[in-house]
mmCIF file of C-alpha atoms in Angstrom:
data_model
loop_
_atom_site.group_PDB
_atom_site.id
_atom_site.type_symbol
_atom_site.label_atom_id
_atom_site.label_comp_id
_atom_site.label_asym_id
_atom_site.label_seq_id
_atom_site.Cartn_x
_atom_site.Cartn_y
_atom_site.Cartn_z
ATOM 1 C CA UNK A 1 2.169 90.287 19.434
ATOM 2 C CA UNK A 2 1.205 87.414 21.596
ATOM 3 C CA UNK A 3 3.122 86.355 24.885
ATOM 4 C CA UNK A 4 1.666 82.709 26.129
ATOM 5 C CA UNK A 5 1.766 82.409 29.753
ATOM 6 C CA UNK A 6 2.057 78.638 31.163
ATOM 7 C CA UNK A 7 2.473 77.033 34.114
ATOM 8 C CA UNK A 8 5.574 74.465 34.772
ATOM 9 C CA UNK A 9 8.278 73.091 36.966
ATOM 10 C CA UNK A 10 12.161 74.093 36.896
ATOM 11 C CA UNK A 11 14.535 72.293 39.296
ATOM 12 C CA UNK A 12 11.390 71.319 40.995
ATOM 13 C CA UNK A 13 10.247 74.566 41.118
ATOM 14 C CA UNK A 14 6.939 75.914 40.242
ATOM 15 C CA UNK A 15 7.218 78.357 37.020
ATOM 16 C CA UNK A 16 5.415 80.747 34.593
ATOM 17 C CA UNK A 17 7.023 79.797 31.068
ATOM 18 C CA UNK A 18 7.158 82.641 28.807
ATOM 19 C CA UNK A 19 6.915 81.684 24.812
ATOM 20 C CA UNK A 20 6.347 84.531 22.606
ATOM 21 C CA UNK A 21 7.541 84.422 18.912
ATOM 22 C CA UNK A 22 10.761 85.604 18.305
ATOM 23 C CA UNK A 23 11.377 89.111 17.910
ATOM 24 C CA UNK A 24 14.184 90.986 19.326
ATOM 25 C CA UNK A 25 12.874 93.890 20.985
ATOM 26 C CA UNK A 26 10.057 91.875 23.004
ATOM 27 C CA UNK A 27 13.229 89.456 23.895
ATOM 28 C CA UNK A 28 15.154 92.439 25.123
ATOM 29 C CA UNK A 29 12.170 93.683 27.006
ATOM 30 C CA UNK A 30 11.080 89.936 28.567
ATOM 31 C CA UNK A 31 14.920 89.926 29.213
ATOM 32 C CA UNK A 32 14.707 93.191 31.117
ATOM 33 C CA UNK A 33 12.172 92.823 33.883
ATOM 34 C CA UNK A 34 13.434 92.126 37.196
ATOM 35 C CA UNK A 35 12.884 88.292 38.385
ATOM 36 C CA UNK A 36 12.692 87.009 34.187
ATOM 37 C CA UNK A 37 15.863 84.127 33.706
ATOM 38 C CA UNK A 38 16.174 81.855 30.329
ATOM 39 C CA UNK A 39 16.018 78.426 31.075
ATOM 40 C CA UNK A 40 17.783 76.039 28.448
ATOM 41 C CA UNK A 41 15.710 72.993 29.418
ATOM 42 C CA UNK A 42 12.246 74.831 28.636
ATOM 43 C CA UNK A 43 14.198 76.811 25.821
ATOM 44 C CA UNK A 44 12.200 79.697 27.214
ATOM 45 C CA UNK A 45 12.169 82.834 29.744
ATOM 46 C CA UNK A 46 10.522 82.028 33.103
ATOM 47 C CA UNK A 47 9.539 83.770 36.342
ATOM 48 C CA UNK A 48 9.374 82.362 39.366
ATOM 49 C CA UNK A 49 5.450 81.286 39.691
ATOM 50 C CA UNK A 50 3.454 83.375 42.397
ATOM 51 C CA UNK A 51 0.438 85.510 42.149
ATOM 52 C CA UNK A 52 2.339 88.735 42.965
ATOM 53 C CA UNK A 53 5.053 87.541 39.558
ATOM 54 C CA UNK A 54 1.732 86.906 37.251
ATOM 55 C CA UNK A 55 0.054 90.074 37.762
ATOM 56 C CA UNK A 56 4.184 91.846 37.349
ATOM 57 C CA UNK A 57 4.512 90.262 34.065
ATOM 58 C CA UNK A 58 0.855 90.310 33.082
ATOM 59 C CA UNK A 59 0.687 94.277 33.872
ATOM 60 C CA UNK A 60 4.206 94.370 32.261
ATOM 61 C CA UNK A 61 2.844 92.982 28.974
ATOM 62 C CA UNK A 62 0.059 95.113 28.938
ATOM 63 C CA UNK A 63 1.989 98.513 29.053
ATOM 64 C CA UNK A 64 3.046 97.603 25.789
ATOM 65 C CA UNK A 65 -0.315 96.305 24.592
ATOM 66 C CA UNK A 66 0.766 93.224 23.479
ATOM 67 C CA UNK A 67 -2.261 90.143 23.981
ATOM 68 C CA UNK A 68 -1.626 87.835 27.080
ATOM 69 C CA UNK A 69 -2.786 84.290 26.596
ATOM 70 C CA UNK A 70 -3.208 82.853 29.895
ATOM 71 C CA UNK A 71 -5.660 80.293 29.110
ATOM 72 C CA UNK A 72 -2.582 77.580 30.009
ATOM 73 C CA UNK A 73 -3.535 78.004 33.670
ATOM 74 C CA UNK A 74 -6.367 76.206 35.769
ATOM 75 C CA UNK A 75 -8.669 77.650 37.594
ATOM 76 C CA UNK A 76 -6.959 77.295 40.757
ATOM 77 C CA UNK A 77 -3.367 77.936 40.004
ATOM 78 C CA UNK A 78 -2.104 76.094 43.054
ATOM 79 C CA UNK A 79 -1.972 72.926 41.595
ATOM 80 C CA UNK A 80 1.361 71.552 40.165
ATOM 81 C CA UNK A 81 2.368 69.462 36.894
ATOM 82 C CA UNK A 82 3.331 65.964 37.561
ATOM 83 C CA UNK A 83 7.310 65.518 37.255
ATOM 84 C CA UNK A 84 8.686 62.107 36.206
ATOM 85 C CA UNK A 85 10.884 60.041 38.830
ATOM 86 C CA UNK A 86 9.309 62.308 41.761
ATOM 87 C CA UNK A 87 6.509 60.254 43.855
ATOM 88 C CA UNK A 88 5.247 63.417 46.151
ATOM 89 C CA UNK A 89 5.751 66.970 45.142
ATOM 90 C CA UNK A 90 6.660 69.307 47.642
ATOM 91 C CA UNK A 91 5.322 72.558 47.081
ATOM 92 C CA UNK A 92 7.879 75.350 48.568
ATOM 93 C CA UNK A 93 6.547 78.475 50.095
ATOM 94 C CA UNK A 94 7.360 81.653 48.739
ATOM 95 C CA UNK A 95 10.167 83.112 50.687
ATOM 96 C CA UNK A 96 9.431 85.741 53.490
ATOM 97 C CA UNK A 97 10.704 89.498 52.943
ATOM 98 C CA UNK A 98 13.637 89.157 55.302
ATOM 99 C CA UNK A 99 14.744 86.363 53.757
ATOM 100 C CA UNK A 100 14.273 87.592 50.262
ATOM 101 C CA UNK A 101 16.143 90.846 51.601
ATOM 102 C CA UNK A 102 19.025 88.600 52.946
ATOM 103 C CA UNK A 103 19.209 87.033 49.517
ATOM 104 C CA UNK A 104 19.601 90.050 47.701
ATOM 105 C CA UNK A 105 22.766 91.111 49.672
ATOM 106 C CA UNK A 106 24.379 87.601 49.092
ATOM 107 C CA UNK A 107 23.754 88.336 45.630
ATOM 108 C CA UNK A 108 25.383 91.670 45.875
ATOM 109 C CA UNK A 109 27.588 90.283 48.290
ATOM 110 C CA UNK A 110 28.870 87.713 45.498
ATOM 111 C CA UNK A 111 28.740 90.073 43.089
ATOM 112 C CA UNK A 112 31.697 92.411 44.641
ATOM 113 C CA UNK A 113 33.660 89.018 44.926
ATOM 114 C CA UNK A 114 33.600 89.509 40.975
ATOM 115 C CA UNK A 115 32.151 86.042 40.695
ATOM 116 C CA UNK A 116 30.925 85.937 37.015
ATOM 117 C CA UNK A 117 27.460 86.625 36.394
ATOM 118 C CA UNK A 118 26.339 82.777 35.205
ATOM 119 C CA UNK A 119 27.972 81.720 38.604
ATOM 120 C CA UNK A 120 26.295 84.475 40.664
ATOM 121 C CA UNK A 121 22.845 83.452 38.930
ATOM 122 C CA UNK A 122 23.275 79.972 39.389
ATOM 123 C CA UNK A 123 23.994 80.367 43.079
ATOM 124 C CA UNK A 124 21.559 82.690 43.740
ATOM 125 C CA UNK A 125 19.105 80.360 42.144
ATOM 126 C CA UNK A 126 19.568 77.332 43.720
ATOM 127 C CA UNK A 127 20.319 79.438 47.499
ATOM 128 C CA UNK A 128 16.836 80.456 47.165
ATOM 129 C CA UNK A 129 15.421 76.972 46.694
ATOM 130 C CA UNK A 130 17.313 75.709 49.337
ATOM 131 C CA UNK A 131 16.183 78.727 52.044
ATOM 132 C CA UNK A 132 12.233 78.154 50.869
ATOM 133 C CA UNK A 133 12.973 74.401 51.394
ATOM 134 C CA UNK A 134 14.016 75.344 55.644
ATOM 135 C CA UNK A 135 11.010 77.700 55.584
ATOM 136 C CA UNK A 136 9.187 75.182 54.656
ATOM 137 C CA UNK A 137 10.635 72.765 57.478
ATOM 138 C CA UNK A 138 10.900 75.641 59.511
ATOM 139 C CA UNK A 139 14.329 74.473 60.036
ATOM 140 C CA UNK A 140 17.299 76.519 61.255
ATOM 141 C CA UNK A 141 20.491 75.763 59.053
ATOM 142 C CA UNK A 142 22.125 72.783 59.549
ATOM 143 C CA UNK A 143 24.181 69.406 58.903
ATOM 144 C CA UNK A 144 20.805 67.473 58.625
ATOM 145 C CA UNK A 145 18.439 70.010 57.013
ATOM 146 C CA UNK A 146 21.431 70.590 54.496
ATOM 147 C CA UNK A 147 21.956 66.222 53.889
ATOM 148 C CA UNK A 148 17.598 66.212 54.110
ATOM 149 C CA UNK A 149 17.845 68.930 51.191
ATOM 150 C CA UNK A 150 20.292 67.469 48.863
ATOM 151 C CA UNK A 151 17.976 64.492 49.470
ATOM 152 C CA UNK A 152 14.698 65.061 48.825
ATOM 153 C CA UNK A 153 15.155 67.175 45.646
ATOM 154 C CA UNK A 154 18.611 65.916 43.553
ATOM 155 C CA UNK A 155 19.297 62.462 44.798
ATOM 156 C CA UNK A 156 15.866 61.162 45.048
ATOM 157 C CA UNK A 157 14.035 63.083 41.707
ATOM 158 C CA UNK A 158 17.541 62.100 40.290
ATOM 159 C CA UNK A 159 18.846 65.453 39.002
ATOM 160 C CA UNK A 160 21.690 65.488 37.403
ATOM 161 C CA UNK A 161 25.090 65.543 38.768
ATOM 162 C CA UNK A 162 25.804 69.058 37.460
ATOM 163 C CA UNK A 163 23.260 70.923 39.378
ATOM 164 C CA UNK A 164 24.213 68.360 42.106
ATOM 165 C CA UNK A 165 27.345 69.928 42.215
ATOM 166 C CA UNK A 166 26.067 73.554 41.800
ATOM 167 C CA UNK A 167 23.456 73.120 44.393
ATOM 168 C CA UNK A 168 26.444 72.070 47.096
ATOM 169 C CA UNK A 169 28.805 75.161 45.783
ATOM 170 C CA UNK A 170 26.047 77.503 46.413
ATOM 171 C CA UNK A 171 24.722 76.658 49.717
ATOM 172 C CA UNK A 172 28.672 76.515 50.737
ATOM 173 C CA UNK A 173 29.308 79.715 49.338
ATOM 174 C CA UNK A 174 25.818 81.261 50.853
ATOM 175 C CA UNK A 175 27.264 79.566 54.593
ATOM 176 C CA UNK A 176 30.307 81.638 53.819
ATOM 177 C CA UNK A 177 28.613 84.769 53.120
ATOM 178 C CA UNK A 178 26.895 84.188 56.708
ATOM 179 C CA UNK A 179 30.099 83.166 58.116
ATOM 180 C CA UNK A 180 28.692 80.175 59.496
ATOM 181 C CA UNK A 181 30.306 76.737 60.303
ATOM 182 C CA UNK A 182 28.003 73.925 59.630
ATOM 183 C CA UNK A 183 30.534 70.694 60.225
ATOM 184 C CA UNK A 184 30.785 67.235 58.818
ATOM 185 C CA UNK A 185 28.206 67.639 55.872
ATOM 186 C CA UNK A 186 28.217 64.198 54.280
ATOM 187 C CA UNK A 187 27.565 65.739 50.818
ATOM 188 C CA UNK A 188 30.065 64.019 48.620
ATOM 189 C CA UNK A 189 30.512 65.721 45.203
ATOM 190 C CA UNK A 190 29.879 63.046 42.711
ATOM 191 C CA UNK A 191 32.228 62.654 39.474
ATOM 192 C CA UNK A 192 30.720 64.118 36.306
ATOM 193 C CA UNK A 193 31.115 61.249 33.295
ATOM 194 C CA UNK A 194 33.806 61.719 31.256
ATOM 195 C CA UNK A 195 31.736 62.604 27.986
ATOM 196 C CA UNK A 196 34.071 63.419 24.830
ATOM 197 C CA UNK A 197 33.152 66.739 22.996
ATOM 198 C CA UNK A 198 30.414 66.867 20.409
ATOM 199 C CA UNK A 199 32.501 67.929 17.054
ATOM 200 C CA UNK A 200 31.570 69.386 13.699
ATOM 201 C CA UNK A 201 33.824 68.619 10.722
ATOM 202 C CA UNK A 202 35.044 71.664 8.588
ATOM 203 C CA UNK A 203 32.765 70.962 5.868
ATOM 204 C CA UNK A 204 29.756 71.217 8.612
ATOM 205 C CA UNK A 205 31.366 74.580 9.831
ATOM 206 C CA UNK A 206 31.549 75.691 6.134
ATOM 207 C CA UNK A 207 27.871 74.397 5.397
ATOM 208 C CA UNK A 208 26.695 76.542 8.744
ATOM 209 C CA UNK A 209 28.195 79.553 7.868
ATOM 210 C CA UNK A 210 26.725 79.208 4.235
ATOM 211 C CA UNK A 211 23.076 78.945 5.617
ATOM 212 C CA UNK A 212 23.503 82.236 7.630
ATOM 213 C CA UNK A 213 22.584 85.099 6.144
ATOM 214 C CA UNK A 214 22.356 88.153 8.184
ATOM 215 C CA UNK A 215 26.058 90.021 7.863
ATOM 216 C CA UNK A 216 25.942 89.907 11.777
ATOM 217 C CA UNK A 217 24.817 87.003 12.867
ATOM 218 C CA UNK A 218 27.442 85.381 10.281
ATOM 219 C CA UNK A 219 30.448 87.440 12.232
ATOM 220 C CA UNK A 220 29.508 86.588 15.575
ATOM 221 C CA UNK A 221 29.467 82.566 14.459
ATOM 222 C CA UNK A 222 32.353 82.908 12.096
ATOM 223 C CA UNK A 223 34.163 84.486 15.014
ATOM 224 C CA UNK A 224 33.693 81.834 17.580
ATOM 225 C CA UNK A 225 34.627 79.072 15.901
ATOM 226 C CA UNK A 226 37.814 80.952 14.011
ATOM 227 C CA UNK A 227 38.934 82.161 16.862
ATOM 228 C CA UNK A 228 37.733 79.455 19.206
ATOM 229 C CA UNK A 229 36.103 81.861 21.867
ATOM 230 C CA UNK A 230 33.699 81.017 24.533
ATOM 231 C CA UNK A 231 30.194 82.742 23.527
ATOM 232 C CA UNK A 232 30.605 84.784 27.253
ATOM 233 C CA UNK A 233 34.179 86.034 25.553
ATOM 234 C CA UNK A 234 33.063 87.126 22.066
ATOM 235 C CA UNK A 235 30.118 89.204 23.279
ATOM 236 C CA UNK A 236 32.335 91.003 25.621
ATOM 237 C CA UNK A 237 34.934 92.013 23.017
ATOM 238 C CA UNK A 238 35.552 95.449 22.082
ATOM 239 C CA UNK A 239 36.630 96.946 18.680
ATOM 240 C CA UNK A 240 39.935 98.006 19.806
ATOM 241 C CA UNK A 241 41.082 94.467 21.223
ATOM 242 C CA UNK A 242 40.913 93.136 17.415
ATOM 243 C CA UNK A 243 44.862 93.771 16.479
ATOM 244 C CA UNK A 244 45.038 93.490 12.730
ATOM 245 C CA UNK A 245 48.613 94.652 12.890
ATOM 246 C CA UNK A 246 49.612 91.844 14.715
ATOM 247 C CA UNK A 247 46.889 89.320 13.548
ATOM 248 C CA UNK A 248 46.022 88.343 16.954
ATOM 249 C CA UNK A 249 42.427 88.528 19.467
ATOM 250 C CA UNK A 250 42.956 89.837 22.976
ATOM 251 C CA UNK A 251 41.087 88.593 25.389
ATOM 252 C CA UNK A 252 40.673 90.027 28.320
ATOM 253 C CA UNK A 253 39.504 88.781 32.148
ATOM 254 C CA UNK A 254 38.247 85.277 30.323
ATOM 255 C CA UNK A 255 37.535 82.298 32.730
ATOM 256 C CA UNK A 256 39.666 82.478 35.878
ATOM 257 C CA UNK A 257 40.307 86.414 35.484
ATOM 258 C CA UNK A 258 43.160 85.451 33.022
ATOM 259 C CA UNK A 259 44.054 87.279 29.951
ATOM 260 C CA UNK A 260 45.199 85.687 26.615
ATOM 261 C CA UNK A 261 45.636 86.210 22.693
ATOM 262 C CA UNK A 262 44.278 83.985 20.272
ATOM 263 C CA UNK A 263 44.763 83.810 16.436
ATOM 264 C CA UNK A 264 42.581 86.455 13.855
ATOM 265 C CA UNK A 265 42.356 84.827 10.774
ATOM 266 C CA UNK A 266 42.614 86.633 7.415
ATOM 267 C CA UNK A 267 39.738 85.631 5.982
ATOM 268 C CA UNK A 268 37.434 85.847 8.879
ATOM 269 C CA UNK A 269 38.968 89.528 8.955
ATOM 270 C CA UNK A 270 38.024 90.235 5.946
ATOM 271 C CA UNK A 271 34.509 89.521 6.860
ATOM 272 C CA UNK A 272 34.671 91.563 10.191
ATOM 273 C CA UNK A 273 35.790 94.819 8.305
ATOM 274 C CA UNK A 274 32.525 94.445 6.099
ATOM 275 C CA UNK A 275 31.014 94.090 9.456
ATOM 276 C CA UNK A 276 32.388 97.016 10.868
ATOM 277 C CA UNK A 277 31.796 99.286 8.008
ATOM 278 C CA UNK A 278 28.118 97.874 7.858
ATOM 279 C CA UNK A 279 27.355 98.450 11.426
ATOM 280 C CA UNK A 280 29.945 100.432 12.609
ATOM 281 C CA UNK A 281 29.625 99.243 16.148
ATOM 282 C CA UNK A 282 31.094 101.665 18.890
ATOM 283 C CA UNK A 283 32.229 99.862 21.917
ATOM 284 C CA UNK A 284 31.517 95.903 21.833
ATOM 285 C CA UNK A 285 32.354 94.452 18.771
ATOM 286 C CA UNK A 286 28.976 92.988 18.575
ATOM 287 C CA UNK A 287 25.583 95.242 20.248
ATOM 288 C CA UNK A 288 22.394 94.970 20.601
ATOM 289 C CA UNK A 289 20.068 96.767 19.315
ATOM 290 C CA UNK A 290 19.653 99.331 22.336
ATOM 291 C CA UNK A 291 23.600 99.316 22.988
ATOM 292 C CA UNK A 292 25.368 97.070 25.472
ATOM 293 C CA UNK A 293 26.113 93.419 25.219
ATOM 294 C CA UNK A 294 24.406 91.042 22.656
ATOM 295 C CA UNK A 295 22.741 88.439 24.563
ATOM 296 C CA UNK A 296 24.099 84.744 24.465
ATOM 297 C CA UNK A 297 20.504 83.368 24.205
ATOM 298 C CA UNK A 298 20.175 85.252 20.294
ATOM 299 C CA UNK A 299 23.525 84.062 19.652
ATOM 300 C CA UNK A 300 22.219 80.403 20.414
ATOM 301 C CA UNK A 301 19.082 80.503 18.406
ATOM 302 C CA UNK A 302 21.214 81.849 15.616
ATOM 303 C CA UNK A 303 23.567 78.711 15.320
ATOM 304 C CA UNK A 304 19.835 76.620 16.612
ATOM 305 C CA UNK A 305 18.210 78.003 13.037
ATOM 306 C CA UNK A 306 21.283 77.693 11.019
ATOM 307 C CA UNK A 307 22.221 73.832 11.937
ATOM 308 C CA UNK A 308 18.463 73.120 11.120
ATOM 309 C CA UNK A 309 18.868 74.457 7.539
ATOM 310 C CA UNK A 310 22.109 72.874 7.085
ATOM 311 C CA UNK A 311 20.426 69.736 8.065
ATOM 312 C CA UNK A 312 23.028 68.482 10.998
ATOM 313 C CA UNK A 313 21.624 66.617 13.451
ATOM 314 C CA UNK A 314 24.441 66.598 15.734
ATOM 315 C CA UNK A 315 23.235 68.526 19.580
ATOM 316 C CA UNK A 316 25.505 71.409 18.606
ATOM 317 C CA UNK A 317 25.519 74.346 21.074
ATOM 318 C CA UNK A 318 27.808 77.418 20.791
ATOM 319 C CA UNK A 319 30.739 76.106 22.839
ATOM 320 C CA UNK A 320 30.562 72.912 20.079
ATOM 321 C CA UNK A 321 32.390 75.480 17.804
ATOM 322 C CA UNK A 322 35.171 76.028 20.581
ATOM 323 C CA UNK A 323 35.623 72.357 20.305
ATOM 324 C CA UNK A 324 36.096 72.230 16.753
ATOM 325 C CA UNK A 325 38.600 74.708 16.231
ATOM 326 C CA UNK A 326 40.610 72.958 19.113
ATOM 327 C CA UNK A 327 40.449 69.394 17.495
ATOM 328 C CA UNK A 328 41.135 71.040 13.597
ATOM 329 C CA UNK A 329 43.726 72.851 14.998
ATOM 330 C CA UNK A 330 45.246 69.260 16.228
ATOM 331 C CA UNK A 331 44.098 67.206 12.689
ATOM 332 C CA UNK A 332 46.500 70.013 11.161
ATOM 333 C CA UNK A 333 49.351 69.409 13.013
ATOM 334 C CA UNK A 334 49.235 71.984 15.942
ATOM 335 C CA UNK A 335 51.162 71.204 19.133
ATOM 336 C CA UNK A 336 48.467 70.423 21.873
ATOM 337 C CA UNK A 337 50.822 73.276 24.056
ATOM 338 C CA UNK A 338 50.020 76.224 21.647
ATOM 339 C CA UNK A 339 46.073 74.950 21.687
ATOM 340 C CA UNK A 340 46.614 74.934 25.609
ATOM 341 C CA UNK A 341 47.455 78.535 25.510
ATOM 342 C CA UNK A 342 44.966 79.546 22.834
ATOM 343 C CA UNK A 343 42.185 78.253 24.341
ATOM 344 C CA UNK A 344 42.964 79.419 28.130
ATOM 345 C CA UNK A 345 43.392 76.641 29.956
ATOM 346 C CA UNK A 346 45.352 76.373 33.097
ATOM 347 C CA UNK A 347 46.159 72.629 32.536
ATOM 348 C CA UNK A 348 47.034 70.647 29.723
ATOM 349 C CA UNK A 349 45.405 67.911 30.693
ATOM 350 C CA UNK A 350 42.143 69.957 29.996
ATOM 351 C CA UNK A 351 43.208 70.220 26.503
ATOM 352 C CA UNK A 352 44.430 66.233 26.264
ATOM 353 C CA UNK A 353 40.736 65.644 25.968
ATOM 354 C CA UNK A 354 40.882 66.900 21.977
ATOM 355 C CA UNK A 355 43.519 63.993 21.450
ATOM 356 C CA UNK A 356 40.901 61.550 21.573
ATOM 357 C CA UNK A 357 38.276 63.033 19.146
ATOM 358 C CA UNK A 358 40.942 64.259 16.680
ATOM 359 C CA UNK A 359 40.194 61.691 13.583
ATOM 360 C CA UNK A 360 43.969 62.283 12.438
ATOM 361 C CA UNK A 361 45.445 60.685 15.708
ATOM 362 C CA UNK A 362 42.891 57.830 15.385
ATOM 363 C CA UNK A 363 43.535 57.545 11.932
ATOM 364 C CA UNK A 364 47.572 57.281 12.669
ATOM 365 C CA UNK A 365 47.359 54.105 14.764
ATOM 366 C CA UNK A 366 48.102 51.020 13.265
ATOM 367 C CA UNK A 367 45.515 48.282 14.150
ATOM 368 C CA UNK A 368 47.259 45.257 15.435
ATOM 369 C CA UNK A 369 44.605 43.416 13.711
ATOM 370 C CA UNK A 370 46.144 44.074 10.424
ATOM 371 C CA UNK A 371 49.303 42.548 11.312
ATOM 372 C CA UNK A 372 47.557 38.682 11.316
#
C-alpha cells in the first residue's frame, strides 16, 4: 500500500493531502488518527500542515508498513502553493499550547451543548484559523481584528458565502464560550442564492441502483432515496427503529433534535431483510467493518462510482437522493404537507422549494402563448 503525502491549501490554510487508493481498512485507520478531517473540495483526508503533523502521520504510516511517498514536498517545506484571486499569502503561525488547550475545551465545551458533530467540526475549524490569524497580529479580540479577519481571508480571496456564514457563527459562538462582549461587529451575513435542487428522474434512480452491486452498498443507497433520509440519519439508524408492522422508519434526534416517521417501502424491505440475513448487523442498521457507524465519506464514493457507470453527469451528492424522493413524491400527487412532515422540516416554506422543480406542476400550466 502506498499513502502520497502532498502539500496544499484549505480555506487558506496550509495542508498535507492524504491520497491513498481506496481500501477500507487504511480509510478507517487515516480516519482514526487524531488531527486527520476529509475535505470535499480536495476529495481527500488532510492534516493540518506542520512539521510536528508530518512526522505523526509519517510515523503513523510506518507502524503499519505501508510506503510513504513524500516526494510531493520541496526541499524547504515552508513555501506555499499559489491560490487564485489571493495577491499576498499570509502564512498563519501554528497556534501556541495555551491556545490550542483553550480550543480543545470549546470543542468539548460545544460538544456538551449537543451541537452535532459536522457543526462542532466546522466551528472548531474555522475558530482555529481565526485565533492563529490574532497570533499572528498579536491582536487581542476585538471589533476590528474580527471585521480585519473576515476581510483579509473570505471577502477579499472571495470565499464563498457559505463558509462566510460559518466563519461568523463560529467566532460568535467561540465569543460565547468566553463570555465575551465584542459590540457593533459590522459583519453582515450575506444571502446564500436561491439555487433549485439538483434532481434525478426515477429512471436515473433505477439505472443507479442497477449499477451497484455490493448487497450493502445497494441498501444503504436504496434506503436514502426510498425513504428520503439525510446520509447523517441513515447511518445512525438502528435495526429496531425499522417497524415492518407498521411500514414506517423512525427517526430519531434528526436535524433540530426532532423526531419523525417516514414511509418503508415494500420493496425496498424486501431488499433490507436479504440485507439483514446477509450481514446480520447488530446495532446500526448499517456498520463498519470494526463496528460503529459507517462513515458518510464511503457512502459518497459509493453513489460517486455508481453515477459514473450509469453514465449521469448530473453533480449528484447523497442529499440529491433526498431531493428526489421529495419532488416524485409531489409528480405523484402527494400533498406538499405530508412531504413537510416526512422530510422534517419545521416550515413549509422549506419544502415549497420542490414545487418548482416538480416537472408535473410545470407541465400543468397552460402557456398563455398557446392561446394566440
Amino acid at each position: 500500500m502506498t499513502i502520497t503525502l502532498a502539500p496544499s491549501l484549505h480555506r487558506n490554510q496550509a495542508i498535507i493531502k492524504i491520497d491513498f487508493k481506496y481500501n477500507t481498512e487504511v480509510k478507517n485507520y487515516i480516519n482514526a488518527i487524531e488531527g486527520v478531517y476529509w475535505s470535499k473540495t480536495h476529495n481527500s483526508f488532510y492534516i493540518v500542515n506542520s512539521s510536528i503533523n508530518k512526522r505523526k502521520i509519517y510515523k503513523a504510516f510506518r507502524l503499519k508498513k505501508w510506503y510513504v511517498d513524500y516526494s510531493a514536498f520541496p526541499k524547504k517545506t515552508n513555501t506555499i502553493p499559489k491560490v487564485k484571486n489571493i495577491d499576498v499569502i499570509i502564512k498563519l503561525p501554528v497556534l501556541i499550547e495555551s491556545s490550542q488547550k483553550e480550543l480543545e475545551k470549546f470543542k468539548r465545551w460545544m460538544q456538551q451543548k449537543r451541537l452535532s458533530t459536522n457543526t462542532v467540526n466546522t466551528y472548531f475549524e474555522v475558530t482555529a484559523f481565526f485565533l492563529r490569524y490574532a497570533q499572528l497580529k498579536q491582536k487581542t479580540i476585538s471589533t476590528k481584528l474580527i471585521e480585519q479577519f473576515n476581510y483579509d481571508f473570505i471577502v477579499r480571496p472571495n470565499k464563498s458565502i457559505s463558509y462566510q456564514n460559518q466563519c461568523i457563527s463560529g467566532i460568535k459562538k467561540y465569543l460565547d464560550y468566553k463570555n465575551m462582549e465584542v459590540l457593533d461587529i459590522d459583519l453582515e451575513r450575506p444571502k446564500k442564492p436561491k439555487k433549485l435542487p439538483e434532481v434525478l428522474s426515477e429512471d436515473e434512480i433505477k439505472h443507479v441502483l442497477q449499477h451497484i452491486t455490493n448487497l450493502k452498498h445497494k441498501t444503504l443507497i436504496a434506503l436514502i432515496y426510498s425513504a428520503g433520509l439525510r446520509i447523517g440519519e441513515a447511518l445512525k439508524l438502528r435495526v429496531k427503529d425499522i417497524d415492518s408492522n407498521r411500514m414506517v422508519i423512525h427517526i430519531k434526534s434528526a436535524k433540530g433534535k426532532k423526531d419523525r416517521y417516514t414511509l418503508l417501502s415494500p420493496k425496498f424491505l424486501e431488499l433490507l431483510r436479504e440485507y439483514y440475513k446477509t450481514y446480520q448487523p447488530k446495532t446500526y442498521l448499517f456498520e463498519g467493518q470494526s463496528g460503529g457507524l459507517y462513515t458518510s465519506s464511503s457512502a459518497q464514493n459509493i453513489l460517486k462510482k455508481a453515477t459514473y457507470k450509469a453514465k449521469i453527469t448530473k453533480p449528484i451528492t447523497l442529499h440529491t437522493l433526498r431531493h428526489s424522493f421529495a419532488t416524485h413524491l409531489l409528480e405523484n400527487g402527494t400533498d406538499i404537507r405530508y412531504i413537510q412532515t416526512l422530510l422534517g422540516h419545521s416550515s413549509p416554506n422549506t419544502t415549497m422549494i420542490y414545487t418548482h422543480v416538480s416537472q408535473t406542476s410545470i407541465r400543468n400550466i397552460k402557456n398563455p402563448f398557446d392561446n394566440l
